[in-house]
Amino acid sequence: MFSSVKAFEGQHYLTLKRQCLQSGRLFEDPLFPAVDDSLFYQGNRIGRVHWKRPGELCDDPHLFVDGISAHDLHQGQLGNCWFVAACSSLASRESLWQKVIPDWKEQEWDLEKADAYAGIFHFRFWRFGEWVDVVIDDRLPTVDNQLVYCHSNDSNEFWSALVEKAYAKVYGCYEALDGGNTADALVDFTGGVSEPMDLLEGQFAQDEVARNQLFERVLKVHNRDGLISCSIRATRIEDMEARLECGLVKGHAYAVTDVRKVRLGHGLLAYFKSEKLHMIRMRNPWGEKEWSGPWSDSSEEWKKVSKSEREKLGVTVQDDGEFWMNFEDFCHYFTDLILCRLINTSYLSIHKTWEEEVMRGSWNHRDDPLRNRAGGCINHKATFLQNPQYVFDVRKVEDEVLICLQQKERRATPKEGKGENLAIGFDIHRVELNRKYRMHSAQQKVAGSIYINSRCVFLRKELKEGRYVIIPTTFDPGQQGEFLLRVFTDVPSDCKELTLDEPPQTCWTGMCGYPQLVTQVHVLSAEGLQGQDANGASDPYVIITCEGEKVRSPVHKDTRCPSFDIKGIFYRKKPKEGIHIEMHSDMEVHLITETLT
């Protein structure tokens, strides 16, 4: 995964550190200097800031004190709870944070090797399809000798402040992190795929069956090392950071730090009971202000759980910002949930393995319709099909397909006035089994994402066997930008861009002729074919033949009344010759032949 790590802004950590050690000088980052421009892009709002290295703030600085924990993080004077919540989730996953904080033992302060300290650190984030290695110096902004932004419970622990500085460097300045999307940070920490879920729209608070299904999905993501975040939507500006009577805060990102089925009861009796409570644990990035309802830290409900079970869950009675809720209450209060799946592509894993296809593309606006690739959404019928088009195959009878469309980050350059993302989305159309050229007329739309001005849009969809085209677009036509399209299926999908509008001209075209007529054949069922005898069929399938090209449908198992619903498209040189449609069974019994002209 990290063999192709790219040095951010061309700064190579080992080279810079070696130069510092040879010169005997501590590293000072020329690309992210200790000045106000690295803090703000709209002006200083916190007064005079002093940049200090950890050694100037304490006698014994460390990256980690007693390991890494979600409790290490406190938000500070910046509205980046979205980032801190993602860090809290990251801290609970050793395999993940060691990727974001590489060579952490080598980067740790060592009092016995003071001459190895160079004031330089590096961290890694997944950005637009590749891992980037970000170098920083360890000068941190302080006021009155206290860290201004993210800090730890322990005054001599600095991993969270340093990771935050590296992330701020990627975005241009600290202020650029003021307000953001937790889903983006989760993806940047993992290279995974974030699925935002609207809990109100799903009516999970009222529907017990749907709620239990959701819990199993959340539990699976958690158990497979995915990261999870949640929030309560604030519909008005004055509701932002407003605290409810139950202790929860609106418009505030919480990190989900554990998901469990908790056994009720005491002693041996508990093990013979089938009743288990669905529980979820969260943490407020402020490090305080917790849920005060059922199953809060000191509530009576915990008496229903054995002491050993409470210890296993790590239940504490202190205002540390971390608390448990039962999943029903969770769905009642919280409105938004983000599941960041780690997409496993290793064949050596015991967990589900996905096949991943990654496509890079762009929306380019040109006056020439054949070259315009910025046609806007399907509302703009005249230009919609001018957008980039990507074809892929579903090769199982039915397959769960994950699709993620990500645009090139625009929030990362707010100083240049490019802070607004485009509203993006995509449609999926079922097309002919043999389609090789771009669509020029509307096909059967089977799914579509929402359109939103976030960095990513995501869709999870069960699709039947067949060929499909994804059309990623901006909402409005004429808007330009780069995008990354990721498609995950159970078996290889051979996803690729459709670049040609029609069959290419060759040196043989003059002699052999050029296809002038395009014909689409759509076979819905056996009933539509003359002389068919489906009553005797077993595992039937259809073959469509035109001028030597064949399209074969999937086999329909154990049926005598198949509904094929397959399409083929043919570029014909000889329009007077027929198109043959044949139905066969698994025993190669020729059942019917239909000829169309």
Coordinates of C-alpha atoms in Angstrom, one line a residue:
M1 CA 0.0 0.0 0.0
F2 CA 2.8 2.4 0.9
S3 CA 5.3 1.5 -1.9
S4 CA 4.0 4.5 -3.9
V5 CA 3.8 7.0 -1.1
K6 CA 4.3 10.5 -2.6
A7 CA 6.3 13.2 -0.8
F8 CA 4.0 16.2 -0.2
E9 CA 5.3 19.3 -1.9
G10 CA 8.5 17.3 -2.8
Q11 CA 9.8 17.3 0.8
H12 CA 11.5 14.1 1.7
Y13 CA 11.6 13.4 5.4
L14 CA 14.8 11.3 5.6
T15 CA 16.7 13.7 3.4
L16 CA 15.6 16.8 5.4
K17 CA 16.3 15.2 8.7
R18 CA 19.8 14.1 7.7
Q19 CA 20.6 17.6 6.5
C20 CA 19.4 19.0 9.9
L21 CA 21.5 16.5 11.9
Q22 CA 24.6 17.2 9.8
S23 CA 24.2 21.0 10.2
G24 CA 23.3 20.8 13.9
R25 CA 20.2 22.9 13.3
L26 CA 16.6 22.1 14.1
F27 CA 14.2 21.9 11.2
E28 CA 12.2 25.0 10.2
D29 CA 9.7 24.3 7.5
P30 CA 9.9 26.9 4.8
L31 CA 6.6 25.8 3.3
F32 CA 4.6 26.1 6.5
P33 CA 6.5 28.7 8.5
A34 CA 5.7 29.9 12.1
V35 CA 3.8 33.0 11.0
D36 CA 0.1 34.1 11.1
D37 CA -0.4 33.1 7.5
S38 CA -0.1 29.5 8.6
L39 CA -2.8 30.0 11.1
F40 CA -5.4 32.2 9.4
Y41 CA -6.6 33.3 6.0
Q42 CA -9.3 35.7 7.2
G43 CA -7.2 37.5 9.8
N44 CA -6.0 36.9 13.4
R45 CA -8.8 36.3 15.8
I46 CA -7.0 35.0 18.9
G47 CA -4.3 37.6 19.6
R48 CA -0.5 37.3 19.7
V49 CA 0.6 33.7 19.1
H50 CA 4.0 32.3 20.1
W51 CA 5.3 29.3 18.3
K52 CA 7.1 26.9 20.6
R53 CA 8.7 23.5 20.3
P54 CA 7.5 20.7 22.7
G55 CA 10.8 20.9 24.6
E56 CA 10.0 24.6 25.4
L57 CA 6.6 23.6 26.9
C58 CA 7.7 20.7 29.1
D59 CA 10.8 18.9 30.3
D60 CA 10.1 15.4 28.9
P61 CA 8.1 15.6 25.6
H62 CA 6.8 12.4 24.0
L63 CA 4.6 11.5 21.1
F64 CA 2.7 9.1 23.3
V65 CA 2.4 8.8 27.0
D66 CA 1.1 5.4 28.1
G67 CA 0.2 4.5 24.5
I68 CA -2.4 6.1 22.3
S69 CA -6.0 6.6 23.3
A70 CA -9.2 8.5 22.3
H71 CA -8.8 10.2 25.6
D72 CA -5.7 11.9 24.4
L73 CA -7.6 14.4 22.3
H74 CA -9.1 17.8 23.3
Q75 CA -10.4 20.1 20.6
G76 CA -8.9 23.6 21.4
Q77 CA -9.8 27.0 19.9
L78 CA -10.8 25.7 16.5
G79 CA -14.1 24.5 15.1
N80 CA -12.6 21.2 13.9
C81 CA -14.5 18.7 16.0
W82 CA -15.0 16.8 12.7
F83 CA -11.2 16.2 12.5
V84 CA -10.8 15.5 16.2
A85 CA -13.6 13.0 16.2
A86 CA -11.9 11.2 13.3
C87 CA -8.7 11.2 15.3
S88 CA -10.5 9.7 18.3
S89 CA -11.7 6.9 16.1
L90 CA -8.3 6.5 14.6
A91 CA -6.7 6.2 18.1
S92 CA -8.7 3.0 18.8
R93 CA -7.2 1.2 15.8
E94 CA -3.5 0.4 16.1
S95 CA -3.2 -1.0 12.6
L96 CA -4.6 2.3 11.3
W97 CA -2.8 5.0 13.3
Q98 CA 0.5 3.3 12.7
K99 CA 0.0 4.1 9.0
V100 CA -0.8 7.7 9.7
I101 CA 2.0 8.0 12.1
P102 CA 4.8 5.9 10.5
D103 CA 8.0 4.9 12.2
W104 CA 6.6 6.2 15.4
K105 CA 9.3 4.6 17.6
E106 CA 12.0 6.3 15.5
Q107 CA 10.1 9.6 15.7
E108 CA 9.7 9.4 19.5
W109 CA 11.8 11.7 21.7
D110 CA 14.7 9.8 23.3
L111 CA 16.5 11.7 26.1
E112 CA 19.4 9.3 25.9
K113 CA 19.9 10.2 22.2
A114 CA 19.4 14.0 22.3
D115 CA 21.6 14.4 19.3
A116 CA 19.1 12.5 17.2
Y117 CA 16.4 15.1 17.7
A118 CA 16.1 17.4 14.6
G119 CA 12.7 19.0 15.3
I120 CA 11.2 17.3 12.3
F121 CA 8.2 14.9 12.0
H122 CA 6.2 13.3 9.2
F123 CA 2.7 11.9 8.9
R124 CA 0.7 10.2 6.1
F125 CA -2.7 10.9 4.7
W126 CA -4.7 9.4 1.7
R127 CA -5.4 12.2 -0.7
F128 CA -7.2 11.8 -4.0
G129 CA -6.1 8.2 -4.6
E130 CA -2.6 8.2 -3.2
W131 CA -0.8 8.3 0.1
V132 CA 1.2 11.5 0.7
D133 CA 3.9 11.9 3.3
V134 CA 3.7 15.3 5.0
V135 CA 6.7 16.8 6.7
I136 CA 6.4 19.4 9.4
D137 CA 8.6 21.1 12.0
D138 CA 7.4 20.8 15.6
R139 CA 6.9 24.5 16.3
L140 CA 3.3 24.7 17.7
P141 CA 1.1 27.8 18.2
T142 CA 0.7 28.8 21.9
V143 CA -0.9 31.6 23.9
D144 CA 0.2 32.1 27.5
N145 CA 2.4 29.0 27.1
Q146 CA -0.6 26.8 26.3
L147 CA -1.3 25.0 23.0
V148 CA -4.0 26.9 21.1
Y149 CA -5.4 24.0 19.2
C150 CA -5.6 20.2 19.7
H151 CA -3.9 19.0 22.8
S152 CA -3.7 16.0 25.1
N153 CA -4.7 15.2 28.7
D154 CA -1.0 14.9 29.4
S155 CA 0.9 18.1 29.0
N156 CA 4.0 16.3 27.7
E157 CA 2.1 14.2 25.0
F158 CA 2.1 15.8 21.5
W159 CA 1.0 13.3 18.8
S160 CA -2.4 14.9 18.4
A161 CA -1.1 18.4 18.1
L162 CA 1.5 17.3 15.5
V163 CA -0.9 15.3 13.4
E164 CA -3.2 18.3 13.4
K165 CA -0.4 20.6 12.2
A166 CA 0.4 18.2 9.4
Y167 CA -3.3 18.1 8.3
A168 CA -3.5 21.9 8.6
K169 CA -0.5 22.1 6.3
V170 CA -2.3 20.0 3.6
Y171 CA -5.2 22.4 3.8
G172 CA -3.1 25.6 3.7
C173 CA -3.6 26.8 7.3
Y174 CA -5.2 25.9 10.6
E175 CA -8.3 28.1 10.0
A176 CA -9.1 26.0 6.9
L177 CA -10.0 23.2 9.3
D178 CA -12.7 25.3 10.9
G179 CA -15.8 23.5 9.8
G180 CA -15.5 20.3 7.8
N181 CA -16.7 16.8 7.1
T182 CA -15.8 13.9 9.4
A183 CA -16.3 11.5 6.4
D184 CA -13.4 13.2 4.6
A185 CA -11.0 12.9 7.5
L186 CA -11.9 9.3 8.0
V187 CA -11.1 8.6 4.4
D188 CA -7.9 10.6 4.6
F189 CA -6.8 8.4 7.6
T190 CA -7.6 5.1 6.0
G191 CA -8.0 5.2 2.2
G192 CA -11.4 3.6 2.9
V193 CA -14.9 4.5 1.7
S194 CA -17.3 6.6 3.8
E195 CA -21.0 5.9 3.7
P196 CA -23.1 8.8 5.2
M197 CA -26.5 7.6 6.5
D198 CA -29.5 9.8 7.3
L199 CA -31.0 8.1 10.4
L200 CA -34.2 10.2 10.2
E201 CA -34.8 9.2 6.6
G202 CA -34.3 5.6 7.4
Q203 CA -36.8 5.9 10.4
F204 CA -34.6 3.6 12.5
A205 CA -36.0 5.0 15.7
Q206 CA -39.4 3.7 14.9
D207 CA -38.6 0.5 12.9
E208 CA -37.2 -2.1 15.1
V209 CA -36.4 -4.5 12.3
A210 CA -34.5 -1.9 10.3
R211 CA -32.8 -0.7 13.5
N212 CA -31.5 -4.2 14.2
Q213 CA -30.3 -4.6 10.7
L214 CA -28.5 -1.3 10.9
F215 CA -26.8 -2.3 14.2
E216 CA -25.5 -5.5 12.6
R217 CA -24.0 -3.4 9.8
V218 CA -22.4 -0.9 12.2
L219 CA -21.1 -3.8 14.3
K220 CA -19.6 -5.4 11.2
V221 CA -17.8 -2.2 10.1
H222 CA -16.5 -1.8 13.7
N223 CA -15.3 -5.4 14.0
R224 CA -13.5 -5.1 10.6
D225 CA -11.5 -2.1 11.8
G226 CA -13.6 0.5 10.1
L227 CA -14.1 4.0 11.6
I228 CA -17.4 5.4 12.6
S229 CA -18.7 8.9 13.5
C230 CA -22.1 10.4 14.3
S231 CA -23.8 13.7 14.9
I232 CA -27.1 15.5 15.7
R233 CA -28.1 17.8 12.9
A234 CA -28.4 21.5 13.7
T235 CA -31.1 23.0 11.4
R236 CA -30.4 26.6 12.5
I237 CA -27.1 28.5 13.0
E238 CA -28.1 29.3 16.6
D239 CA -28.5 25.6 17.3
M240 CA -24.8 24.9 16.5
E241 CA -23.0 23.5 19.6
A242 CA -26.3 23.8 21.6
R243 CA -26.5 21.4 24.4
L244 CA -29.7 19.3 24.9
E245 CA -31.1 18.5 28.3
C246 CA -29.8 14.9 27.9
G247 CA -26.2 16.2 27.6
L248 CA -25.8 15.7 23.9
V249 CA -24.6 18.6 21.7
K250 CA -26.1 19.5 18.3
G251 CA -24.0 20.2 15.2
H252 CA -21.1 18.3 16.9
A253 CA -19.2 15.3 15.6
Y254 CA -18.8 12.4 18.0
A255 CA -16.4 9.5 17.5
V256 CA -17.8 6.0 17.9
T257 CA -15.2 4.1 19.9
D258 CA -16.9 0.8 20.5
V259 CA -19.9 -1.3 19.4
R260 CA -21.0 -4.3 21.5
K261 CA -23.8 -6.8 22.3
V262 CA -23.8 -6.5 26.1
R263 CA -24.9 -9.5 28.1
L264 CA -27.4 -8.7 30.9
G265 CA -27.5 -10.5 34.3
H266 CA -25.0 -11.7 36.8
G267 CA -22.9 -14.8 37.4
L268 CA -23.6 -18.1 35.5
L269 CA -27.2 -17.1 34.9
A270 CA -26.0 -14.4 32.5
Y271 CA -24.4 -17.0 30.3
F272 CA -27.6 -18.9 29.9
K273 CA -29.6 -15.9 29.0
S274 CA -30.1 -15.1 25.3
E275 CA -30.9 -11.5 26.0
K276 CA -28.2 -9.1 24.9
L277 CA -28.4 -5.3 24.7
H278 CA -27.3 -3.5 21.6
M279 CA -24.8 -0.8 22.8
I280 CA -22.7 1.8 21.2
R281 CA -20.0 4.0 22.9
M282 CA -19.1 7.5 21.8
R283 CA -16.7 10.3 22.7
N284 CA -17.2 14.0 22.6
P285 CA -14.0 15.7 21.2
W286 CA -14.4 18.4 23.9
G287 CA -13.3 15.7 26.4
E288 CA -16.4 16.6 28.6
K289 CA -20.2 17.0 28.4
E290 CA -21.7 13.5 28.2
W291 CA -25.0 11.8 27.7
S292 CA -27.0 11.8 30.9
G293 CA -29.7 9.4 30.0
P294 CA -30.0 5.6 30.4
W295 CA -26.7 3.7 30.5
S296 CA -24.7 6.9 31.1
D297 CA -21.7 6.5 33.4
S298 CA -23.4 6.5 36.8
S299 CA -26.9 5.4 35.8
E300 CA -28.8 2.7 37.6
E301 CA -29.0 0.5 34.4
W302 CA -25.4 -0.7 34.9
K303 CA -26.6 -2.7 37.9
K304 CA -28.1 -5.1 35.3
V305 CA -24.6 -5.9 34.1
S306 CA -22.1 -7.9 36.0
K307 CA -18.9 -6.3 37.4
S308 CA -16.7 -8.4 35.0
E309 CA -18.8 -7.3 32.0
R310 CA -18.6 -3.6 33.1
E311 CA -14.8 -3.9 33.4
K312 CA -14.6 -5.6 30.0
L313 CA -16.5 -2.6 28.6
G314 CA -14.3 -0.1 30.4
V315 CA -17.2 1.7 32.1
T316 CA -15.9 4.7 34.1
V317 CA -17.7 7.2 36.2
Q318 CA -16.0 10.5 35.2
D319 CA -16.7 13.3 32.8
D320 CA -14.1 12.3 30.3
G321 CA -16.4 12.8 27.3
E322 CA -16.8 9.1 26.6
F323 CA -20.1 7.3 27.3
W324 CA -22.4 4.4 26.4
M325 CA -25.9 4.5 24.9
N326 CA -28.3 1.7 23.9
F327 CA -28.8 1.6 20.2
E328 CA -32.5 2.5 20.4
D329 CA -31.7 5.7 22.2
F330 CA -28.9 6.4 19.8
C331 CA -31.2 6.2 16.8
H332 CA -33.7 8.4 18.6
Y333 CA -31.3 11.3 19.2
F334 CA -28.7 11.1 16.5
T335 CA -29.6 12.1 13.0
D336 CA -26.4 11.3 11.0
L337 CA -24.1 8.4 10.9
I338 CA -20.9 7.9 8.9
L339 CA -19.5 4.4 8.3
C340 CA -16.0 4.4 6.9
R341 CA -15.3 0.9 5.5
L342 CA -11.8 -0.4 5.0
I343 CA -12.1 -2.1 1.6
N344 CA -10.2 -5.3 1.9
T345 CA -8.6 -6.3 -1.4
S346 CA -6.2 -8.9 0.0
Y347 CA -6.8 -12.5 -1.0
L348 CA -5.1 -13.7 2.2
S349 CA -7.7 -12.2 4.5
I350 CA -10.4 -14.2 6.2
H351 CA -12.9 -11.4 5.7
K352 CA -14.7 -10.5 2.6
T353 CA -12.4 -9.5 -0.3
W354 CA -13.5 -6.8 -2.7
E355 CA -12.4 -6.2 -6.3
E356 CA -11.5 -2.6 -6.7
E357 CA -11.4 -0.5 -9.9
V358 CA -10.0 3.1 -9.8
M359 CA -10.7 5.5 -12.6
R360 CA -9.3 9.1 -12.8
G361 CA -11.2 11.6 -14.9
S362 CA -12.2 15.2 -15.4
W363 CA -15.1 17.3 -16.4
N364 CA -13.9 19.6 -19.3
H365 CA -16.1 22.2 -21.0
R366 CA -15.8 22.7 -24.7
D367 CA -18.1 24.2 -27.3
D368 CA -17.7 21.1 -29.5
P369 CA -20.4 18.6 -28.4
L370 CA -18.2 15.7 -29.3
R371 CA -15.4 17.0 -27.0
N372 CA -17.5 18.5 -24.3
R373 CA -17.3 16.4 -21.0
A374 CA -19.1 18.8 -18.6
G375 CA -22.8 18.2 -19.5
G376 CA -24.3 18.5 -16.0
C377 CA -26.9 16.2 -14.4
I378 CA -29.7 14.3 -16.2
N379 CA -32.0 17.4 -15.9
H380 CA -30.0 18.8 -18.8
K381 CA -31.1 16.3 -21.4
A382 CA -29.3 18.0 -24.3
T383 CA -25.8 17.7 -22.7
F384 CA -26.1 15.0 -20.0
L385 CA -24.7 12.2 -22.2
Q386 CA -21.6 14.3 -23.1
N387 CA -20.2 13.6 -19.6
P388 CA -17.5 10.9 -19.1
Q389 CA -19.0 7.4 -19.2
Y390 CA -17.6 4.2 -17.5
V391 CA -18.8 0.7 -18.3
F392 CA -18.5 -2.3 -15.9
D393 CA -19.9 -5.8 -15.7
V394 CA -21.8 -7.6 -12.9
R395 CA -20.9 -11.2 -13.3
K396 CA -23.0 -12.8 -10.5
V397 CA -26.7 -13.4 -10.6
E398 CA -26.8 -10.5 -8.1
D399 CA -23.9 -8.5 -6.5
E400 CA -23.6 -5.8 -4.0
V401 CA -21.7 -2.9 -5.7
L402 CA -20.1 0.0 -3.8
I403 CA -19.4 3.1 -5.9
C404 CA -17.6 6.2 -4.6
L405 CA -17.2 9.4 -6.6
Q406 CA -14.6 11.9 -5.2
Q407 CA -13.8 15.3 -6.6
K408 CA -10.4 17.0 -6.3
E409 CA -10.3 18.8 -3.0
R410 CA -11.2 22.5 -3.3
R411 CA -11.4 23.3 0.4
A412 CA -7.7 22.7 0.6
T413 CA -7.0 26.1 -1.1
P414 CA -9.3 28.6 0.7
K415 CA -6.6 31.3 0.5
E416 CA -6.8 31.2 -3.3
G417 CA -10.6 31.6 -3.1
K418 CA -11.4 28.1 -4.3
G419 CA -13.0 26.9 -1.1
E420 CA -16.3 25.7 -2.5
N421 CA -16.7 22.1 -3.8
L422 CA -18.8 21.4 -6.8
A423 CA -22.2 19.7 -6.4
I424 CA -21.5 16.2 -7.8
G425 CA -23.3 12.9 -8.3
F426 CA -23.7 10.0 -10.7
D427 CA -26.3 7.8 -12.4
I428 CA -26.1 4.1 -13.3
H429 CA -27.7 2.8 -16.5
R430 CA -28.2 -0.8 -17.5
V431 CA -27.0 -1.1 -21.1
E432 CA -26.6 -3.7 -23.8
L433 CA -24.4 -6.7 -23.0
N434 CA -22.0 -5.9 -25.8
R435 CA -21.8 -2.1 -25.6
K436 CA -18.3 -0.9 -26.4
Y437 CA -19.0 2.7 -27.5
R438 CA -20.5 5.7 -25.7
M439 CA -24.2 6.1 -25.0
H440 CA -25.9 8.7 -27.3
S441 CA -29.5 8.0 -26.1
A442 CA -31.0 7.4 -22.7
Q443 CA -30.9 3.8 -21.4
Q444 CA -32.6 2.1 -18.4
K445 CA -31.6 4.1 -15.2
V446 CA -31.3 1.6 -12.4
A447 CA -29.7 3.7 -9.6
G448 CA -28.3 7.1 -8.8
S449 CA -26.6 9.0 -6.0
I450 CA -27.6 12.2 -4.4
Y451 CA -26.1 15.4 -5.7
I452 CA -24.2 17.3 -3.0
N453 CA -21.2 19.7 -2.8
S454 CA -19.3 17.4 -0.5
R455 CA -15.9 15.9 -1.5
C456 CA -17.4 12.4 -2.0
V457 CA -20.7 10.8 -2.8
F458 CA -21.3 7.1 -2.1
L459 CA -23.8 4.5 -3.2
R460 CA -24.3 0.9 -2.1
K461 CA -26.6 -1.0 -4.5
E462 CA -27.6 -4.6 -5.3
L463 CA -27.4 -5.1 -9.1
K464 CA -28.4 -8.0 -11.3
E465 CA -26.0 -9.7 -13.7
G466 CA -25.4 -7.5 -16.8
R467 CA -23.5 -4.6 -18.1
Y468 CA -23.8 -1.1 -16.7
V469 CA -22.6 2.5 -17.4
I470 CA -21.8 5.0 -14.7
I471 CA -22.1 8.6 -15.7
P472 CA -20.4 10.9 -13.1
T473 CA -21.5 14.5 -13.4
T474 CA -21.6 18.0 -11.8
F475 CA -25.1 19.2 -11.1
D476 CA -24.8 22.1 -13.4
P477 CA -23.3 21.9 -17.0
G478 CA -20.1 23.7 -17.9
Q479 CA -18.4 23.2 -14.5
Q480 CA -14.9 21.9 -14.7
G481 CA -13.0 19.7 -12.2
E482 CA -11.1 16.5 -11.7
F483 CA -12.6 13.3 -10.1
L484 CA -11.8 9.9 -8.8
L485 CA -14.2 7.0 -9.4
R486 CA -13.9 3.9 -7.3
V487 CA -16.0 0.7 -8.0
F488 CA -16.0 -2.3 -5.7
T489 CA -17.6 -5.6 -6.7
D490 CA -17.3 -9.2 -5.5
V491 CA -15.7 -10.4 -8.7
P492 CA -13.7 -8.4 -11.3
S493 CA -15.9 -5.9 -13.1
D494 CA -13.5 -4.8 -15.9
C495 CA -14.5 -1.2 -15.3
K496 CA -13.1 1.1 -18.0
E497 CA -14.0 4.4 -19.7
L498 CA -15.9 4.5 -22.9
T499 CA -13.9 6.9 -25.0
L500 CA -15.1 6.2 -28.6
D501 CA -18.4 7.6 -29.9
E502 CA -18.6 5.1 -32.8
P503 CA -16.5 2.4 -34.5
P504 CA -13.2 3.8 -35.6
Q505 CA -12.3 4.3 -39.3
T506 CA -9.6 1.9 -40.5
C507 CA -7.6 1.4 -43.6
W508 CA -9.9 -1.4 -44.5
T509 CA -13.1 0.7 -44.2
G510 CA -13.1 1.6 -47.9
M511 CA -12.9 -2.0 -49.0
C512 CA -15.0 -3.7 -46.4
G513 CA -17.5 -0.9 -45.8
Y514 CA -18.3 1.1 -42.7
P515 CA -21.2 0.3 -40.4
Q516 CA -24.0 2.8 -41.2
L517 CA -26.9 1.4 -39.2
V518 CA -27.1 1.0 -35.4
T519 CA -29.7 -1.6 -34.3
Q520 CA -30.7 -2.4 -30.7
V521 CA -32.3 -5.8 -29.9
H522 CA -34.1 -6.2 -26.6
V523 CA -35.3 -9.7 -25.6
L524 CA -37.6 -9.5 -22.6
S525 CA -38.9 -13.1 -22.3
A526 CA -39.5 -16.3 -24.2
E527 CA -43.1 -15.4 -24.9
G528 CA -42.0 -12.7 -27.3
L529 CA -40.3 -15.2 -29.6
Q530 CA -42.3 -17.0 -32.3
G531 CA -42.6 -20.7 -32.0
Q532 CA -41.0 -20.9 -28.6
D533 CA -41.4 -24.0 -26.5
A534 CA -40.2 -22.9 -23.1
N535 CA -42.2 -25.7 -21.4
G536 CA -39.4 -28.1 -22.2
A537 CA -36.5 -25.8 -21.4
S538 CA -34.0 -26.4 -18.6
D539 CA -31.5 -23.7 -17.6
P540 CA -32.3 -21.7 -20.8
Y541 CA -30.3 -18.9 -22.4
V542 CA -30.5 -16.7 -25.5
I543 CA -28.0 -16.0 -28.2
I544 CA -28.4 -13.0 -30.5
T545 CA -26.3 -13.0 -33.7
C546 CA -25.7 -10.2 -36.2
E547 CA -23.1 -10.1 -38.9
G548 CA -20.9 -12.6 -37.0
E549 CA -21.1 -10.9 -33.6
K550 CA -22.8 -12.8 -30.9
V551 CA -24.4 -11.7 -27.6
R552 CA -25.2 -14.4 -25.1
S553 CA -27.5 -14.0 -22.1
P554 CA -26.8 -15.3 -18.6
V555 CA -28.2 -18.8 -18.0
H556 CA -31.5 -18.8 -16.1
K557 CA -31.4 -21.7 -13.7
D558 CA -34.2 -24.2 -13.1
T559 CA -37.0 -22.3 -15.0
R560 CA -39.2 -23.0 -17.9
C561 CA -40.5 -19.5 -18.2
P562 CA -37.4 -17.3 -18.3
S563 CA -37.5 -13.5 -18.2
F564 CA -34.4 -12.6 -20.1
D565 CA -34.5 -8.8 -20.2
I566 CA -31.2 -8.6 -22.2
K567 CA -30.1 -6.2 -24.9
G568 CA -27.6 -6.2 -27.7
I569 CA -26.4 -3.3 -29.9
F570 CA -25.1 -3.9 -33.4
Y571 CA -23.4 -1.6 -35.9
R572 CA -24.6 -3.1 -39.3
K573 CA -22.9 -2.9 -42.6
K574 CA -25.6 -5.0 -44.3
P575 CA -29.0 -3.8 -43.0
K576 CA -30.9 -6.2 -45.2
E577 CA -29.4 -9.3 -43.6
G578 CA -31.3 -10.7 -40.6
I579 CA -30.6 -10.7 -36.9
H580 CA -30.9 -14.2 -35.4
I581 CA -32.3 -14.9 -31.9
E582 CA -31.9 -18.4 -30.6
M583 CA -32.9 -20.0 -27.3
H584 CA -31.0 -23.0 -25.9
S585 CA -31.1 -25.1 -22.9
D586 CA -28.2 -26.5 -20.9
M587 CA -28.5 -29.7 -22.9
E588 CA -27.8 -27.7 -26.1
V589 CA -31.3 -28.5 -27.4
H590 CA -32.1 -25.9 -30.1
L591 CA -35.5 -24.6 -29.2
I592 CA -36.4 -21.7 -31.4
T593 CA -34.9 -19.4 -34.0
E594 CA -36.2 -15.9 -34.6
T595 CA -35.0 -13.9 -37.6
L596 CA -35.4 -10.1 -37.6
T597 CA -34.7 -7.7 -40.5

